[in-house]
């Protein structure tokens, strides 16, 4: 029996085409599922006992443009410094009510039903759509606004200093009115240059502040930095504590009198090591020049378990 290979090829293609289509990365997000610094690792895993939780933190494209946002000034019982980093996949933040938590952020302009007792701080993740869609209206009424997420990291906001200054002038500075404070882009804790030759960490931030220093067009009321410990928790707790304090002090020096925020930091490793780390750095942060900080993040396997605050989350939130 002879086979018409043209017909066979068409049948094979019709069988495989749906699989090929559904395996294609999302056109907007691609494979950017991680806000963590690239010098640490690109796939986020957090190990607790024998379980490994894989975390997708990227809600930068999930702003709900049709849902009106009611700004909250927050009524939390904390000192105003301690906050929560979360996204749409996080458990309800209500489990952190009546704690030391005062403010929250979601790496986006959407609060995702955060309780009104917490001050929500919107973030303009990047300088292109969909991040910029309706940004001005979504940011309206909020007293603090954060800008570009890790522009010094390829795969994150990924911007040169000059491009960031231009976008900041256009998208952030016009919102600095009626007491609203705007923050410089949040940099990583790396050093040197990335693969594009762009400075990283406080080197990037320093150049940004030098170029963004005009009261009529470009001002940063506060600076912001992210820090992560040794991958896999391979460093001792004391080494990570020293590294963290060193980075924050560098950030404070770079700020040159501006307020300092650390809205994303974490020590890798098991719960016991993370708790020991927090016990060492939280009192230091509360006594430091840092104005706001948030541990990474509200997700089962780190600060919650089964949607409830776990031992680490309780130690962090003062519950």
PDB file of C-alpha atoms in Angstrom:
ATOM      1  CA  UNK A   1       0.000   0.000   0.000  1.00  0.00           C
ATOM      2  CA  UNK A   2       1.442   3.340  -1.019  1.00  0.00           C
ATOM      3  CA  UNK A   3       1.463   6.343   1.373  1.00  0.00           C
ATOM      4  CA  UNK A   4       0.802   9.907   0.291  1.00  0.00           C
ATOM      5  CA  UNK A   5       3.469  11.621   2.395  1.00  0.00           C
ATOM      6  CA  UNK A   6       1.976  15.066   1.768  1.00  0.00           C
ATOM      7  CA  UNK A   7      -1.265  13.998   3.461  1.00  0.00           C
ATOM      8  CA  UNK A   8       0.704  12.297   6.253  1.00  0.00           C
ATOM      9  CA  UNK A   9       2.712  15.499   6.885  1.00  0.00           C
ATOM     10  CA  UNK A  10      -0.446  17.617   7.079  1.00  0.00           C
ATOM     11  CA  UNK A  11      -2.021  15.215   9.558  1.00  0.00           C
ATOM     12  CA  UNK A  12       1.132  15.213  11.705  1.00  0.00           C
ATOM     13  CA  UNK A  13       1.285  19.032  11.671  1.00  0.00           C
ATOM     14  CA  UNK A  14      -2.374  19.350  12.709  1.00  0.00           C
ATOM     15  CA  UNK A  15      -1.640  17.049  15.661  1.00  0.00           C
ATOM     16  CA  UNK A  16       1.478  18.899  16.851  1.00  0.00           C
ATOM     17  CA  UNK A  17       0.408  22.511  16.243  1.00  0.00           C
ATOM     18  CA  UNK A  18      -1.740  22.946  19.400  1.00  0.00           C
ATOM     19  CA  UNK A  19       1.083  21.619  21.558  1.00  0.00           C
ATOM     20  CA  UNK A  20       3.568  24.007  19.980  1.00  0.00           C
ATOM     21  CA  UNK A  21       1.250  26.979  20.457  1.00  0.00           C
ATOM     22  CA  UNK A  22       0.554  26.270  24.131  1.00  0.00           C
ATOM     23  CA  UNK A  23       4.241  25.769  24.930  1.00  0.00           C
ATOM     24  CA  UNK A  24       5.185  29.253  23.711  1.00  0.00           C
ATOM     25  CA  UNK A  25       6.122  31.724  26.526  1.00  0.00           C
ATOM     26  CA  UNK A  26       3.666  34.503  27.319  1.00  0.00           C
ATOM     27  CA  UNK A  27       4.412  37.378  24.903  1.00  0.00           C
ATOM     28  CA  UNK A  28       4.557  39.965  27.681  1.00  0.00           C
ATOM     29  CA  UNK A  29       6.201  38.047  30.484  1.00  0.00           C
ATOM     30  CA  UNK A  30       8.366  35.600  28.586  1.00  0.00           C
ATOM     31  CA  UNK A  31      10.329  33.736  31.239  1.00  0.00           C
ATOM     32  CA  UNK A  32      10.695  36.690  33.630  1.00  0.00           C
ATOM     33  CA  UNK A  33       9.212  35.026  36.710  1.00  0.00           C
ATOM     34  CA  UNK A  34      11.683  36.433  39.197  1.00  0.00           C
ATOM     35  CA  UNK A  35      12.455  39.797  40.765  1.00  0.00           C
ATOM     36  CA  UNK A  36      15.482  38.472  42.614  1.00  0.00           C
ATOM     37  CA  UNK A  37      18.946  39.759  41.740  1.00  0.00           C
ATOM     38  CA  UNK A  38      20.478  37.802  38.879  1.00  0.00           C
ATOM     39  CA  UNK A  39      23.788  37.500  40.708  1.00  0.00           C
ATOM     40  CA  UNK A  40      22.023  35.301  43.257  1.00  0.00           C
ATOM     41  CA  UNK A  41      19.950  32.942  41.089  1.00  0.00           C
ATOM     42  CA  UNK A  42      17.228  33.042  38.470  1.00  0.00           C
ATOM     43  CA  UNK A  43      14.997  30.248  39.805  1.00  0.00           C
ATOM     44  CA  UNK A  44      13.623  30.955  43.259  1.00  0.00           C
ATOM     45  CA  UNK A  45      13.479  28.021  45.621  1.00  0.00           C
ATOM     46  CA  UNK A  46      13.120  28.130  49.362  1.00  0.00           C
ATOM     47  CA  UNK A  47      13.663  24.958  51.330  1.00  0.00           C
ATOM     48  CA  UNK A  48      11.853  24.286  54.592  1.00  0.00           C
ATOM     49  CA  UNK A  49      12.518  20.860  56.135  1.00  0.00           C
ATOM     50  CA  UNK A  50      12.171  18.425  53.210  1.00  0.00           C
ATOM     51  CA  UNK A  51       9.877  20.567  51.066  1.00  0.00           C
ATOM     52  CA  UNK A  52      10.846  23.004  48.349  1.00  0.00           C
ATOM     53  CA  UNK A  53       8.515  25.824  47.360  1.00  0.00           C
ATOM     54  CA  UNK A  54       8.958  27.377  43.929  1.00  0.00           C
ATOM     55  CA  UNK A  55       7.794  30.981  43.962  1.00  0.00           C
ATOM     56  CA  UNK A  56       6.548  33.178  41.147  1.00  0.00           C
ATOM     57  CA  UNK A  57       6.788  36.732  42.395  1.00  0.00           C
ATOM     58  CA  UNK A  58       6.225  38.647  39.159  1.00  0.00           C
ATOM     59  CA  UNK A  59       2.942  40.541  39.277  1.00  0.00           C
ATOM     60  CA  UNK A  60       4.428  43.433  37.324  1.00  0.00           C
ATOM     61  CA  UNK A  61       2.040  42.807  34.423  1.00  0.00           C
ATOM     62  CA  UNK A  62      -1.054  42.109  36.495  1.00  0.00           C
ATOM     63  CA  UNK A  63      -2.265  45.610  37.356  1.00  0.00           C
ATOM     64  CA  UNK A  64      -6.042  45.697  37.452  1.00  0.00           C
ATOM     65  CA  UNK A  65      -6.789  48.757  35.370  1.00  0.00           C
ATOM     66  CA  UNK A  66     -10.577  48.477  35.770  1.00  0.00           C
ATOM     67  CA  UNK A  67     -10.758  48.216  39.550  1.00  0.00           C
ATOM     68  CA  UNK A  68     -10.705  51.570  41.369  1.00  0.00           C
ATOM     69  CA  UNK A  69      -8.057  51.715  44.077  1.00  0.00           C
ATOM     70  CA  UNK A  70      -8.868  53.379  47.376  1.00  0.00           C
ATOM     71  CA  UNK A  71      -5.610  54.775  48.790  1.00  0.00           C
ATOM     72  CA  UNK A  72      -4.830  53.877  52.376  1.00  0.00           C
ATOM     73  CA  UNK A  73      -2.628  55.800  54.751  1.00  0.00           C
ATOM     74  CA  UNK A  74      -2.463  52.757  57.016  1.00  0.00           C
ATOM     75  CA  UNK A  75      -3.349  52.330  60.678  1.00  0.00           C
ATOM     76  CA  UNK A  76      -0.976  49.497  61.556  1.00  0.00           C
ATOM     77  CA  UNK A  77       0.354  49.205  65.076  1.00  0.00           C
ATOM     78  CA  UNK A  78       4.058  49.039  64.076  1.00  0.00           C
ATOM     79  CA  UNK A  79       6.689  51.752  64.144  1.00  0.00           C
ATOM     80  CA  UNK A  80       6.085  52.584  60.483  1.00  0.00           C
ATOM     81  CA  UNK A  81       9.208  50.810  59.251  1.00  0.00           C
ATOM     82  CA  UNK A  82       8.311  47.142  58.972  1.00  0.00           C
ATOM     83  CA  UNK A  83       6.426  46.054  55.846  1.00  0.00           C
ATOM     84  CA  UNK A  84       5.384  43.112  53.694  1.00  0.00           C
ATOM     85  CA  UNK A  85       6.287  42.242  50.103  1.00  0.00           C
ATOM     86  CA  UNK A  86       3.558  40.197  48.412  1.00  0.00           C
ATOM     87  CA  UNK A  87       1.739  39.556  45.138  1.00  0.00           C
ATOM     88  CA  UNK A  88      -1.602  38.290  43.856  1.00  0.00           C
ATOM     89  CA  UNK A  89      -0.662  34.699  44.729  1.00  0.00           C
ATOM     90  CA  UNK A  90       0.116  35.505  48.361  1.00  0.00           C
ATOM     91  CA  UNK A  91      -2.228  34.457  51.162  1.00  0.00           C
ATOM     92  CA  UNK A  92      -4.487  37.138  52.614  1.00  0.00           C
ATOM     93  CA  UNK A  93      -2.497  39.787  54.445  1.00  0.00           C
ATOM     94  CA  UNK A  94      -5.260  39.878  57.036  1.00  0.00           C
ATOM     95  CA  UNK A  95      -3.367  37.170  58.932  1.00  0.00           C
ATOM     96  CA  UNK A  96      -0.782  39.872  59.761  1.00  0.00           C
ATOM     97  CA  UNK A  97      -3.366  42.214  61.355  1.00  0.00           C
ATOM     98  CA  UNK A  98      -2.559  43.686  64.774  1.00  0.00           C
ATOM     99  CA  UNK A  99       1.165  43.144  64.325  1.00  0.00           C
ATOM    100  CA  UNK A 100       4.304  45.233  63.827  1.00  0.00           C
ATOM    101  CA  UNK A 101       3.477  45.522  60.100  1.00  0.00           C
ATOM    102  CA  UNK A 102       2.598  49.049  58.940  1.00  0.00           C
ATOM    103  CA  UNK A 103       2.963  49.063  55.137  1.00  0.00           C
ATOM    104  CA  UNK A 104       2.927  46.755  52.105  1.00  0.00           C
ATOM    105  CA  UNK A 105       3.986  46.681  48.457  1.00  0.00           C
ATOM    106  CA  UNK A 106       3.262  44.320  45.555  1.00  0.00           C
ATOM    107  CA  UNK A 107       5.845  45.292  42.886  1.00  0.00           C
ATOM    108  CA  UNK A 108       2.917  46.860  41.010  1.00  0.00           C
ATOM    109  CA  UNK A 109       0.214  49.531  41.229  1.00  0.00           C
ATOM    110  CA  UNK A 110      -2.414  47.058  42.477  1.00  0.00           C
ATOM    111  CA  UNK A 111      -2.924  46.391  46.208  1.00  0.00           C
ATOM    112  CA  UNK A 112      -4.721  43.072  45.531  1.00  0.00           C
ATOM    113  CA  UNK A 113      -7.237  43.616  48.357  1.00  0.00           C
ATOM    114  CA  UNK A 114      -4.636  44.464  50.988  1.00  0.00           C
ATOM    115  CA  UNK A 115      -6.295  45.379  54.317  1.00  0.00           C
ATOM    116  CA  UNK A 116      -6.809  49.131  54.757  1.00  0.00           C
ATOM    117  CA  UNK A 117      -4.882  49.112  58.040  1.00  0.00           C
ATOM    118  CA  UNK A 118      -1.682  48.781  55.987  1.00  0.00           C
ATOM    119  CA  UNK A 119      -0.260  51.643  53.951  1.00  0.00           C
ATOM    120  CA  UNK A 120      -0.009  50.431  50.348  1.00  0.00           C
ATOM    121  CA  UNK A 121       2.891  51.822  48.294  1.00  0.00           C
ATOM    122  CA  UNK A 122       2.477  51.464  44.484  1.00  0.00           C
ATOM    123  CA  UNK A 123       5.458  50.626  42.285  1.00  0.00           C
ATOM    124  CA  UNK A 124       6.055  51.592  38.661  1.00  0.00           C
ATOM    125  CA  UNK A 125       7.945  48.365  37.809  1.00  0.00           C
ATOM    126  CA  UNK A 126       9.244  49.470  34.388  1.00  0.00           C
ATOM    127  CA  UNK A 127       9.067  52.252  31.831  1.00  0.00           C
ATOM    128  CA  UNK A 128       7.009  50.513  29.128  1.00  0.00           C
ATOM    129  CA  UNK A 129       3.465  49.131  28.793  1.00  0.00           C
ATOM    130  CA  UNK A 130       1.782  47.419  30.487  1.00  0.00           C
ATOM    131  CA  UNK A 131       3.539  48.869  33.527  1.00  0.00           C
ATOM    132  CA  UNK A 132       2.905  52.450  32.431  1.00  0.00           C
ATOM    133  CA  UNK A 133      -0.740  51.897  31.460  1.00  0.00           C
ATOM    134  CA  UNK A 134      -2.888  54.248  33.565  1.00  0.00           C
ATOM    135  CA  UNK A 135       0.027  54.676  35.960  1.00  0.00           C
ATOM    136  CA  UNK A 136      -0.742  58.307  36.827  1.00  0.00           C
ATOM    137  CA  UNK A 137      -4.358  57.589  37.710  1.00  0.00           C
ATOM    138  CA  UNK A 138      -3.524  54.397  39.641  1.00  0.00           C
ATOM    139  CA  UNK A 139      -0.850  56.249  41.629  1.00  0.00           C
ATOM    140  CA  UNK A 140      -3.116  59.166  42.482  1.00  0.00           C
ATOM    141  CA  UNK A 141      -3.822  59.656  46.154  1.00  0.00           C
ATOM    142  CA  UNK A 142      -0.932  57.552  47.447  1.00  0.00           C
ATOM    143  CA  UNK A 143       1.600  59.468  49.590  1.00  0.00           C
ATOM    144  CA  UNK A 144       4.620  57.362  48.509  1.00  0.00           C
ATOM    145  CA  UNK A 145       5.539  55.936  45.115  1.00  0.00           C
ATOM    146  CA  UNK A 146       8.370  53.546  44.215  1.00  0.00           C
ATOM    147  CA  UNK A 147       9.940  53.390  40.760  1.00  0.00           C
ATOM    148  CA  UNK A 148      11.717  50.940  38.427  1.00  0.00           C
ATOM    149  CA  UNK A 149      12.514  47.503  39.852  1.00  0.00           C
ATOM    150  CA  UNK A 150      16.232  46.647  39.636  1.00  0.00           C
ATOM    151  CA  UNK A 151      17.136  48.606  36.499  1.00  0.00           C
ATOM    152  CA  UNK A 152      20.696  47.359  36.993  1.00  0.00           C
ATOM    153  CA  UNK A 153      19.644  43.740  36.375  1.00  0.00           C
ATOM    154  CA  UNK A 154      19.163  42.202  32.919  1.00  0.00           C
ATOM    155  CA  UNK A 155      15.699  40.661  32.858  1.00  0.00           C
ATOM    156  CA  UNK A 156      14.337  43.092  35.419  1.00  0.00           C
ATOM    157  CA  UNK A 157      13.663  46.776  34.594  1.00  0.00           C
ATOM    158  CA  UNK A 158      17.037  46.629  32.775  1.00  0.00           C
ATOM    159  CA  UNK A 159      17.764  50.326  32.076  1.00  0.00           C
ATOM    160  CA  UNK A 160      20.815  52.481  31.614  1.00  0.00           C
ATOM    161  CA  UNK A 161      21.090  55.364  34.051  1.00  0.00           C
ATOM    162  CA  UNK A 162      20.395  57.893  31.298  1.00  0.00           C
ATOM    163  CA  UNK A 163      17.283  56.056  30.104  1.00  0.00           C
ATOM    164  CA  UNK A 164      16.048  55.735  33.678  1.00  0.00           C
ATOM    165  CA  UNK A 165      16.495  59.459  34.357  1.00  0.00           C
ATOM    166  CA  UNK A 166      14.549  60.326  31.198  1.00  0.00           C
ATOM    167  CA  UNK A 167      11.710  57.937  32.069  1.00  0.00           C
ATOM    168  CA  UNK A 168      11.699  59.066  35.707  1.00  0.00           C
ATOM    169  CA  UNK A 169      11.339  62.714  34.631  1.00  0.00           C
ATOM    170  CA  UNK A 170       8.409  61.764  32.416  1.00  0.00           C
ATOM    171  CA  UNK A 171       6.575  59.242  34.583  1.00  0.00           C
ATOM    172  CA  UNK A 172       7.473  59.949  38.216  1.00  0.00           C
ATOM    173  CA  UNK A 173       8.387  63.599  38.692  1.00  0.00           C
ATOM    174  CA  UNK A 174       4.992  64.988  37.567  1.00  0.00           C
ATOM    175  CA  UNK A 175       3.408  63.046  40.457  1.00  0.00           C
ATOM    176  CA  UNK A 176       5.597  64.750  43.049  1.00  0.00           C
ATOM    177  CA  UNK A 177       3.048  67.266  44.303  1.00  0.00           C
ATOM    178  CA  UNK A 178       0.815  67.864  47.314  1.00  0.00           C
ATOM    179  CA  UNK A 179       3.306  66.181  49.620  1.00  0.00           C
ATOM    180  CA  UNK A 180       3.722  63.000  47.557  1.00  0.00           C
ATOM    181  CA  UNK A 181       7.214  61.501  47.912  1.00  0.00           C
ATOM    182  CA  UNK A 182       8.800  59.592  45.022  1.00  0.00           C
ATOM    183  CA  UNK A 183      11.630  57.092  45.228  1.00  0.00           C
ATOM    184  CA  UNK A 184      14.677  56.498  43.067  1.00  0.00           C
ATOM    185  CA  UNK A 185      14.740  53.123  41.254  1.00  0.00           C
ATOM    186  CA  UNK A 186      15.353  50.099  43.493  1.00  0.00           C
ATOM    187  CA  UNK A 187      18.827  48.701  42.874  1.00  0.00           C
ATOM    188  CA  UNK A 188      20.291  45.291  43.691  1.00  0.00           C
ATOM    189  CA  UNK A 189      23.193  44.622  46.035  1.00  0.00           C
ATOM    190  CA  UNK A 190      25.615  43.695  43.250  1.00  0.00           C
ATOM    191  CA  UNK A 191      28.754  45.584  42.301  1.00  0.00           C
ATOM    192  CA  UNK A 192      30.773  46.231  39.173  1.00  0.00           C
ATOM    193  CA  UNK A 193      28.964  46.128  35.804  1.00  0.00           C
ATOM    194  CA  UNK A 194      26.400  43.732  34.359  1.00  0.00           C
ATOM    195  CA  UNK A 195      26.846  42.011  30.987  1.00  0.00           C
ATOM    196  CA  UNK A 196      25.657  45.140  29.180  1.00  0.00           C
ATOM    197  CA  UNK A 197      28.345  47.218  30.865  1.00  0.00           C
ATOM    198  CA  UNK A 198      25.769  48.977  33.071  1.00  0.00           C
ATOM    199  CA  UNK A 199      26.793  49.658  36.691  1.00  0.00           C
ATOM    200  CA  UNK A 200      25.094  47.620  39.396  1.00  0.00           C
ATOM    201  CA  UNK A 201      23.986  48.323  42.955  1.00  0.00           C
ATOM    202  CA  UNK A 202      24.921  51.572  44.632  1.00  0.00           C
ATOM    203  CA  UNK A 203      27.208  52.360  41.679  1.00  0.00           C
ATOM    204  CA  UNK A 204      24.120  52.614  39.450  1.00  0.00           C
ATOM    205  CA  UNK A 205      22.230  54.538  42.119  1.00  0.00           C
ATOM    206  CA  UNK A 206      25.066  57.008  42.625  1.00  0.00           C
ATOM    207  CA  UNK A 207      25.118  57.882  38.925  1.00  0.00           C
ATOM    208  CA  UNK A 208      21.330  58.227  38.909  1.00  0.00           C
ATOM    209  CA  UNK A 209      21.352  60.670  41.820  1.00  0.00           C
ATOM    210  CA  UNK A 210      24.089  62.713  40.159  1.00  0.00           C
ATOM    211  CA  UNK A 211      21.953  63.076  37.029  1.00  0.00           C
ATOM    212  CA  UNK A 212      18.631  63.436  38.859  1.00  0.00           C
ATOM    213  CA  UNK A 213      19.390  66.561  40.852  1.00  0.00           C
ATOM    214  CA  UNK A 214      17.224  69.354  39.495  1.00  0.00           C
ATOM    215  CA  UNK A 215      14.379  70.644  41.689  1.00  0.00           C
ATOM    216  CA  UNK A 216      12.451  71.656  38.563  1.00  0.00           C
ATOM    217  CA  UNK A 217      12.615  68.346  36.697  1.00  0.00           C
ATOM    218  CA  UNK A 218      14.158  65.455  38.647  1.00  0.00           C
ATOM    219  CA  UNK A 219      14.159  64.805  42.390  1.00  0.00           C
ATOM    220  CA  UNK A 220      14.287  61.595  44.439  1.00  0.00           C
ATOM    221  CA  UNK A 221      12.897  61.916  47.950  1.00  0.00           C
ATOM    222  CA  UNK A 222      14.161  58.495  48.987  1.00  0.00           C
ATOM    223  CA  UNK A 223      16.425  55.726  47.695  1.00  0.00           C
ATOM    224  CA  UNK A 224      15.685  52.022  47.627  1.00  0.00           C
ATOM    225  CA  UNK A 225      17.819  48.876  47.580  1.00  0.00           C
ATOM    226  CA  UNK A 226      17.397  45.078  47.582  1.00  0.00           C
ATOM    227  CA  UNK A 227      19.657  42.526  49.267  1.00  0.00           C
ATOM    228  CA  UNK A 228      19.931  38.713  49.266  1.00  0.00           C
ATOM    229  CA  UNK A 229      22.306  36.466  51.175  1.00  0.00           C
ATOM    230  CA  UNK A 230      24.549  33.717  49.849  1.00  0.00           C
ATOM    231  CA  UNK A 231      22.717  31.322  47.494  1.00  0.00           C
ATOM    232  CA  UNK A 232      21.498  28.231  49.298  1.00  0.00           C
ATOM    233  CA  UNK A 233      22.394  29.697  52.679  1.00  0.00           C
ATOM    234  CA  UNK A 234      26.006  28.647  52.184  1.00  0.00           C
ATOM    235  CA  UNK A 235      27.370  31.541  54.247  1.00  0.00           C
ATOM    236  CA  UNK A 236      27.125  31.608  58.016  1.00  0.00           C
ATOM    237  CA  UNK A 237      24.386  33.707  59.566  1.00  0.00           C
ATOM    238  CA  UNK A 238      26.978  36.084  60.994  1.00  0.00           C
ATOM    239  CA  UNK A 239      28.533  36.554  57.544  1.00  0.00           C
ATOM    240  CA  UNK A 240      25.138  37.350  56.030  1.00  0.00           C
ATOM    241  CA  UNK A 241      24.391  39.773  58.865  1.00  0.00           C
ATOM    242  CA  UNK A 242      27.683  41.573  58.219  1.00  0.00           C
ATOM    243  CA  UNK A 243      27.047  41.620  54.467  1.00  0.00           C
ATOM    244  CA  UNK A 244      23.551  43.013  54.929  1.00  0.00           C
ATOM    245  CA  UNK A 245      24.629  45.735  57.341  1.00  0.00           C
ATOM    246  CA  UNK A 246      27.503  46.674  55.052  1.00  0.00           C
ATOM    247  CA  UNK A 247      25.168  47.023  52.074  1.00  0.00           C
ATOM    248  CA  UNK A 248      22.601  49.063  54.004  1.00  0.00           C
ATOM    249  CA  UNK A 249      25.306  51.385  55.327  1.00  0.00           C
ATOM    250  CA  UNK A 250      26.570  51.833  51.754  1.00  0.00           C
ATOM    251  CA  UNK A 251      23.006  52.639  50.698  1.00  0.00           C
ATOM    252  CA  UNK A 252      22.684  55.183  53.507  1.00  0.00           C
ATOM    253  CA  UNK A 253      25.942  56.829  52.469  1.00  0.00           C
ATOM    254  CA  UNK A 254      24.883  56.932  48.818  1.00  0.00           C
ATOM    255  CA  UNK A 255      21.529  58.470  49.790  1.00  0.00           C
ATOM    256  CA  UNK A 256      23.350  61.604  50.955  1.00  0.00           C
ATOM    257  CA  UNK A 257      20.663  62.635  53.417  1.00  0.00           C
ATOM    258  CA  UNK A 258      17.665  61.195  51.560  1.00  0.00           C
ATOM    259  CA  UNK A 259      15.410  58.653  53.238  1.00  0.00           C
ATOM    260  CA  UNK A 260      16.434  55.018  52.749  1.00  0.00           C
ATOM    261  CA  UNK A 261      14.126  52.088  52.023  1.00  0.00           C
ATOM    262  CA  UNK A 262      14.985  48.371  51.832  1.00  0.00           C
ATOM    263  CA  UNK A 263      11.740  46.938  50.430  1.00  0.00           C
ATOM    264  CA  UNK A 264      13.174  43.529  49.513  1.00  0.00           C
ATOM    265  CA  UNK A 265      15.714  41.474  51.454  1.00  0.00           C
ATOM    266  CA  UNK A 266      16.145  37.870  52.498  1.00  0.00           C
ATOM    267  CA  UNK A 267      18.646  35.398  53.835  1.00  0.00           C
ATOM    268  CA  UNK A 268      18.540  32.069  52.006  1.00  0.00           C
ATOM    269  CA  UNK A 269      18.489  28.765  53.828  1.00  0.00           C
ATOM    270  CA  UNK A 270      16.310  26.983  56.361  1.00  0.00           C
ATOM    271  CA  UNK A 271      13.841  28.623  58.721  1.00  0.00           C
ATOM    272  CA  UNK A 272      16.165  28.444  61.721  1.00  0.00           C
ATOM    273  CA  UNK A 273      18.915  30.343  59.883  1.00  0.00           C
ATOM    274  CA  UNK A 274      16.492  32.946  58.563  1.00  0.00           C
ATOM    275  CA  UNK A 275      15.036  33.480  62.020  1.00  0.00           C
ATOM    276  CA  UNK A 276      18.493  33.892  63.555  1.00  0.00           C
ATOM    277  CA  UNK A 277      19.285  36.403  60.810  1.00  0.00           C
ATOM    278  CA  UNK A 278      16.112  38.397  61.496  1.00  0.00           C
ATOM    279  CA  UNK A 279      16.720  38.393  65.236  1.00  0.00           C
ATOM    280  CA  UNK A 280      20.088  40.019  64.521  1.00  0.00           C
ATOM    281  CA  UNK A 281      19.064  42.599  61.911  1.00  0.00           C
ATOM    282  CA  UNK A 282      15.557  43.730  62.900  1.00  0.00           C
ATOM    283  CA  UNK A 283      16.568  45.644  66.052  1.00  0.00           C
ATOM    284  CA  UNK A 284      19.467  47.135  64.083  1.00  0.00           C
ATOM    285  CA  UNK A 285      17.132  48.245  61.274  1.00  0.00           C
ATOM    286  CA  UNK A 286      14.689  49.751  63.748  1.00  0.00           C
ATOM    287  CA  UNK A 287      17.500  51.841  65.234  1.00  0.00           C
ATOM    288  CA  UNK A 288      19.066  52.729  61.879  1.00  0.00           C
ATOM    289  CA  UNK A 289      18.431  55.500  59.373  1.00  0.00           C
ATOM    290  CA  UNK A 290      16.329  53.102  57.275  1.00  0.00           C
ATOM    291  CA  UNK A 291      12.778  54.448  57.034  1.00  0.00           C
ATOM    292  CA  UNK A 292      10.992  51.385  55.634  1.00  0.00           C
ATOM    293  CA  UNK A 293      11.925  47.750  55.007  1.00  0.00           C
ATOM    294  CA  UNK A 294      10.202  44.508  53.943  1.00  0.00           C
ATOM    295  CA  UNK A 295      11.387  40.910  54.160  1.00  0.00           C
ATOM    296  CA  UNK A 296      10.893  38.714  51.078  1.00  0.00           C
ATOM    297  CA  UNK A 297       8.006  37.652  51.107  1.00  0.00           C
ATOM    298  CA  UNK A 298       4.428  36.660  52.026  1.00  0.00           C
ATOM    299  CA  UNK A 299       4.262  33.182  50.486  1.00  0.00           C
ATOM    300  CA  UNK A 300       3.854  29.683  51.829  1.00  0.00           C
ATOM    301  CA  UNK A 301       7.311  28.366  52.629  1.00  0.00           C
ATOM    302  CA  UNK A 302       8.702  31.690  53.865  1.00  0.00           C
ATOM    303  CA  UNK A 303       6.453  33.887  56.034  1.00  0.00           C
ATOM    304  CA  UNK A 304       3.333  31.712  55.872  1.00  0.00           C
ATOM    305  CA  UNK A 305       2.343  28.053  55.859  1.00  0.00           C
ATOM    306  CA  UNK A 306      -1.066  26.962  54.625  1.00  0.00           C
ATOM    307  CA  UNK A 307      -2.099  30.593  54.393  1.00  0.00           C
ATOM    308  CA  UNK A 308      -1.375  31.240  58.070  1.00  0.00           C
ATOM    309  CA  UNK A 309       1.537  33.055  59.689  1.00  0.00           C
ATOM    310  CA  UNK A 310       4.272  30.535  60.518  1.00  0.00           C
ATOM    311  CA  UNK A 311       7.044  30.764  63.119  1.00  0.00           C
ATOM    312  CA  UNK A 312       9.309  32.823  60.848  1.00  0.00           C
ATOM    313  CA  UNK A 313       6.457  35.146  59.850  1.00  0.00           C
ATOM    314  CA  UNK A 314       5.491  35.559  63.477  1.00  0.00           C
ATOM    315  CA  UNK A 315       9.046  36.405  64.480  1.00  0.00           C
ATOM    316  CA  UNK A 316       9.216  38.975  61.671  1.00  0.00           C
ATOM    317  CA  UNK A 317       5.778  40.529  62.278  1.00  0.00           C
ATOM    318  CA  UNK A 318       5.952  40.477  66.074  1.00  0.00           C
ATOM    319  CA  UNK A 319       2.995  38.146  66.439  1.00  0.00           C
TER     320      UNK A 319
END
